[in-house]
Short mmCIF file of C-alpha atoms in Angstrom, two decimals:
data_model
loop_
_atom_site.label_atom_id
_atom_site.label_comp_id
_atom_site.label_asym_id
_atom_site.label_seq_id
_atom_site.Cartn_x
_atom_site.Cartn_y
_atom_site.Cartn_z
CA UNK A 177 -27.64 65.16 -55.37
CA UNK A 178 -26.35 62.33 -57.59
CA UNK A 179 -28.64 60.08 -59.53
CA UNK A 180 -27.65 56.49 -60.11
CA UNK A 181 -28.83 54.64 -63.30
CA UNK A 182 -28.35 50.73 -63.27
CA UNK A 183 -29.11 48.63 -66.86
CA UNK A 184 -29.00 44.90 -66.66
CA UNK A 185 -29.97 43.18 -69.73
CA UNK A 186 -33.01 40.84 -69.59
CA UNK A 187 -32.49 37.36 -71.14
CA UNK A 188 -33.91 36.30 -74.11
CA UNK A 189 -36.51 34.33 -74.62
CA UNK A 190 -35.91 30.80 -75.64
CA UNK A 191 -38.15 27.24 -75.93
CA UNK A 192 -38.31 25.96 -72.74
CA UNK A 193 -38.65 22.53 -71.38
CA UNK A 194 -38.50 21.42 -67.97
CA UNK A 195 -39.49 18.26 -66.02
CA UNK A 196 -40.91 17.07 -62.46
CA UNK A 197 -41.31 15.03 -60.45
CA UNK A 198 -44.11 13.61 -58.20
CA UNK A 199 -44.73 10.87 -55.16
CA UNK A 200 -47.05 8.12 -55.21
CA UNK A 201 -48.04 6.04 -52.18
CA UNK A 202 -49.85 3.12 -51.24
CA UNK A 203 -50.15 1.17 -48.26
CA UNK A 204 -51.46 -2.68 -48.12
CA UNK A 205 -53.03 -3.40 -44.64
CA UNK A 206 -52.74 -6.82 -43.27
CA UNK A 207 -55.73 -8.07 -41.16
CA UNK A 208 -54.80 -6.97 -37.60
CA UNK A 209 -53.32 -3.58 -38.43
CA UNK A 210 -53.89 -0.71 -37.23
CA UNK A 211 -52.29 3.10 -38.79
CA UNK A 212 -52.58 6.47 -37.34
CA UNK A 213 -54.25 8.74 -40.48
CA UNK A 214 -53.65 12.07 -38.90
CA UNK A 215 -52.35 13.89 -35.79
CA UNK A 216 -53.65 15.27 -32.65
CA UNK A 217 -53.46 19.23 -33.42
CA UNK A 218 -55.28 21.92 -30.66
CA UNK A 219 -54.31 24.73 -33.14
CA UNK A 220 -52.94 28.35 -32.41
CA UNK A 221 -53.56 29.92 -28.93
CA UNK A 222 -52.73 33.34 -27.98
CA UNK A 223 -50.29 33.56 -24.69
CA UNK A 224 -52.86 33.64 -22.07
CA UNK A 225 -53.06 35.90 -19.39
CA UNK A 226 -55.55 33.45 -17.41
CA UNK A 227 -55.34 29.71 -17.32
CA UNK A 228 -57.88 28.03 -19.66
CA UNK A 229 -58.54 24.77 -21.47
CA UNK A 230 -59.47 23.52 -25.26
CA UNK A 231 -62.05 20.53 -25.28
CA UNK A 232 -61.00 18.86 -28.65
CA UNK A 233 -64.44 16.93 -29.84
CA UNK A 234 -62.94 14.57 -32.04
CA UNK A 235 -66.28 13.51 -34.48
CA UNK A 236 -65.80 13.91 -38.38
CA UNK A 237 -66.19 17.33 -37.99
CA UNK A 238 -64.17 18.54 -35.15
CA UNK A 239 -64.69 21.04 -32.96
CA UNK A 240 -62.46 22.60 -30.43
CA UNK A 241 -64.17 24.87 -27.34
CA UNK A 242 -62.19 27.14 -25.44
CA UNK A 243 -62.59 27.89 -21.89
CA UNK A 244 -60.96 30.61 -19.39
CA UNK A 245 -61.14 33.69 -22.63
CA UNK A 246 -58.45 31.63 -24.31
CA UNK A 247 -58.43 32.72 -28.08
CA UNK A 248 -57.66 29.83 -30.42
CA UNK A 249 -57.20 29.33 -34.20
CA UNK A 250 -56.23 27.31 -37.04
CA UNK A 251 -56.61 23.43 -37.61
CA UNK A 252 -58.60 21.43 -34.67
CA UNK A 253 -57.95 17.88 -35.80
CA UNK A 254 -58.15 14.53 -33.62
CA UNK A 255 -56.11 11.59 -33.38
CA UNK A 256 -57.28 9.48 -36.15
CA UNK A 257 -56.58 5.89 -36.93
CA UNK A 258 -57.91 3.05 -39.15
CA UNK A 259 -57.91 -0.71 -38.63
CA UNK A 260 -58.06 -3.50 -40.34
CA UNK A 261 -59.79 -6.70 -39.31
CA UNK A 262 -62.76 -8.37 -40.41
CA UNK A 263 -66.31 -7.43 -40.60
CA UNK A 264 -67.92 -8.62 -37.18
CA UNK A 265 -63.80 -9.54 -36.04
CA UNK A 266 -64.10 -7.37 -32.19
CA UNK A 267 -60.95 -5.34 -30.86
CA UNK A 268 -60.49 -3.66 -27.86
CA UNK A 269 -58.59 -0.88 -27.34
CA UNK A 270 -56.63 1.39 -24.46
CA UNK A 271 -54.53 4.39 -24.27
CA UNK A 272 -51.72 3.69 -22.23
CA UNK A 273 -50.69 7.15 -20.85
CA UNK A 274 -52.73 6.57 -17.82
CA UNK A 275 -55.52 9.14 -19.14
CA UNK A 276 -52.70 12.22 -19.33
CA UNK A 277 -50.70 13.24 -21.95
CA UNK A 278 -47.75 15.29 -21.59
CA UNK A 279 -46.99 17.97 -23.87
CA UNK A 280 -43.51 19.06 -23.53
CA UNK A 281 -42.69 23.28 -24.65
CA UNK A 282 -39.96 24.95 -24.80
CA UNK A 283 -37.25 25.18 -22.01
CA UNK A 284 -39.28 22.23 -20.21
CA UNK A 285 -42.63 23.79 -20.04
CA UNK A 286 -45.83 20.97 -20.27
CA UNK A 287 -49.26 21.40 -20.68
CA UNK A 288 -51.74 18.10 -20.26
CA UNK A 289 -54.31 16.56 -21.86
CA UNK A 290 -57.16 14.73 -19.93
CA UNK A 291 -60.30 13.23 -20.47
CA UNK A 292 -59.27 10.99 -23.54
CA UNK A 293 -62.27 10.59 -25.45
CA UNK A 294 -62.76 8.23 -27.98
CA UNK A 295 -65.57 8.57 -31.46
CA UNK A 296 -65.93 5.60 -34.01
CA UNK A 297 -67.04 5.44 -37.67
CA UNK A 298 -67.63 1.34 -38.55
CA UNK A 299 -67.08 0.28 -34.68
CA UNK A 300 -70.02 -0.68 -32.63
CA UNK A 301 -69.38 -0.75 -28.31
CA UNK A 302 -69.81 -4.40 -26.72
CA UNK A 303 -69.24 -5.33 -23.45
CA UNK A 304 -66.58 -7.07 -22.05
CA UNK A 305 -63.83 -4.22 -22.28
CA UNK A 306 -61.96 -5.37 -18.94
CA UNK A 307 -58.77 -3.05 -18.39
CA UNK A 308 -59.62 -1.84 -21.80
CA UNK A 309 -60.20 1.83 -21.26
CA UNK A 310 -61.36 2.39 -24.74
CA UNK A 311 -63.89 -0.06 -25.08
CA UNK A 312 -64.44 -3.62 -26.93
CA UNK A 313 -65.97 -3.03 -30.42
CA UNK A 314 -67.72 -4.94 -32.71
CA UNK A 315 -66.05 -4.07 -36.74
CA UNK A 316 -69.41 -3.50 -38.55
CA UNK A 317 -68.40 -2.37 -42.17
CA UNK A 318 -68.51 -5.25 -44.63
CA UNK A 319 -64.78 -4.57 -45.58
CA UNK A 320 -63.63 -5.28 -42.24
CA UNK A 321 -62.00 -1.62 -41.83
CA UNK A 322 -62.73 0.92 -39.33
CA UNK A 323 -61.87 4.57 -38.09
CA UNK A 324 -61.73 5.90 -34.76
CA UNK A 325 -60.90 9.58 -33.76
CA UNK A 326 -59.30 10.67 -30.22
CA UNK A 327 -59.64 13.78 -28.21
CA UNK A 328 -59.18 15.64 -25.01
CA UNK A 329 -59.09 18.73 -23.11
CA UNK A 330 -56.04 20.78 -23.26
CA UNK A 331 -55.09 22.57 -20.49
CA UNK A 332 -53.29 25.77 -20.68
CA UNK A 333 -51.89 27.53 -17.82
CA UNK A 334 -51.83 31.43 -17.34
CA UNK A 335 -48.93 33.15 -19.16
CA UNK A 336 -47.56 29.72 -20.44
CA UNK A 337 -44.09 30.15 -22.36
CA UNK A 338 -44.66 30.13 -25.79
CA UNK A 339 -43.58 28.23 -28.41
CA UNK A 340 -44.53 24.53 -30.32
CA UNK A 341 -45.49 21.95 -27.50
CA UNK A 342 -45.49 18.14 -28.13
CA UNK A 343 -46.46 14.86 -26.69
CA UNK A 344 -47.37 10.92 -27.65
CA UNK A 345 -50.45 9.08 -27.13
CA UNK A 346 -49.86 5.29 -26.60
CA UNK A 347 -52.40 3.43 -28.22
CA UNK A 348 -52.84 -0.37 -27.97
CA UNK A 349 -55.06 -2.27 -30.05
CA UNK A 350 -55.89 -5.88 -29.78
CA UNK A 351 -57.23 -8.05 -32.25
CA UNK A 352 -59.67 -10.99 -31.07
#
């Protein structure tokens, strides 16, 4: 048996200095805007050997409920967007995806998401929504700006491929 023996010299220690670097944003909303603040995320779900669904609540504090023994982790976040108006200035709003949304997996696998459902912070409901599938709303917060949050129910097929899945939600928002 041969034994090895390896030296490597260890640098010295010297001053040291170094710099970074960091990013600041800001965003200036005109009246009539509207920005998405965060993504529509169902989390982690094991491969399934039964078809199942995840009901994404989408309040402040989201919750996402599993149905079919589906076992799901990690983030459950809504849709979220702000506006900008003025304080009693009404929108009304509608997804345009015809109430599904298509997520699209690997090698052409989709899962949907129905039953859009729509939560408000500094929005009050009115009537009058028309084709407006979201509602009308009334901008209540005396700096004219708003959130709303969007959810769904995710349905997941039995044994569907695995991998990341991905879709768009079509919002329109009009200002009047």
């Amino acid at each position: 048996m041969t034994a090895l023996a390896l030296a490597v010299p260890l640098p010295a220690l010297a001053q040291a200095s170094g710099s970074a670097t960091a990013t600041a944003e800001a965003a200036i909303l005109d009246p009539g805007t509207v920005v998405k603040t965060a993504d529509m995320n169902f989390g982690q779900i094991a491969k399934p050997a039964s078809a199942g669904t995840v009901v994404l609540v989408p309040t402040a504090s989201p919750v996402c409920n599993v149905t079919g023994g589906l076992v799901r982790t990690g983030t459950c976040q809504p849709a979220e967007f702000a506006v900008m108006g003025q304080k009693q200035g009404r929108i009304r709003m509608r997804e345009q995806n015809g109430g599904v949304i298509t997520l699209l997996g690997p090698s052409g696998a989709t899962m949907q998401v129905t039953n859009i459902t729509l939560s408000t912070t500094d929005l009050t409901p009115i009537n009058g929504a028309g084709g407006w599938n979201l509602g009308r709303h009334e901008i209540t917060s005396n700096n004219g700006t708003a959130r709303f949050r969007i959810g769904g129910t995710l349905h997941v097929n039995a044994n569907q491929q695995g991998g990341a899945y991905n879709g768009t939600l079509q919002l329109e928002v009009n200002f009047n």
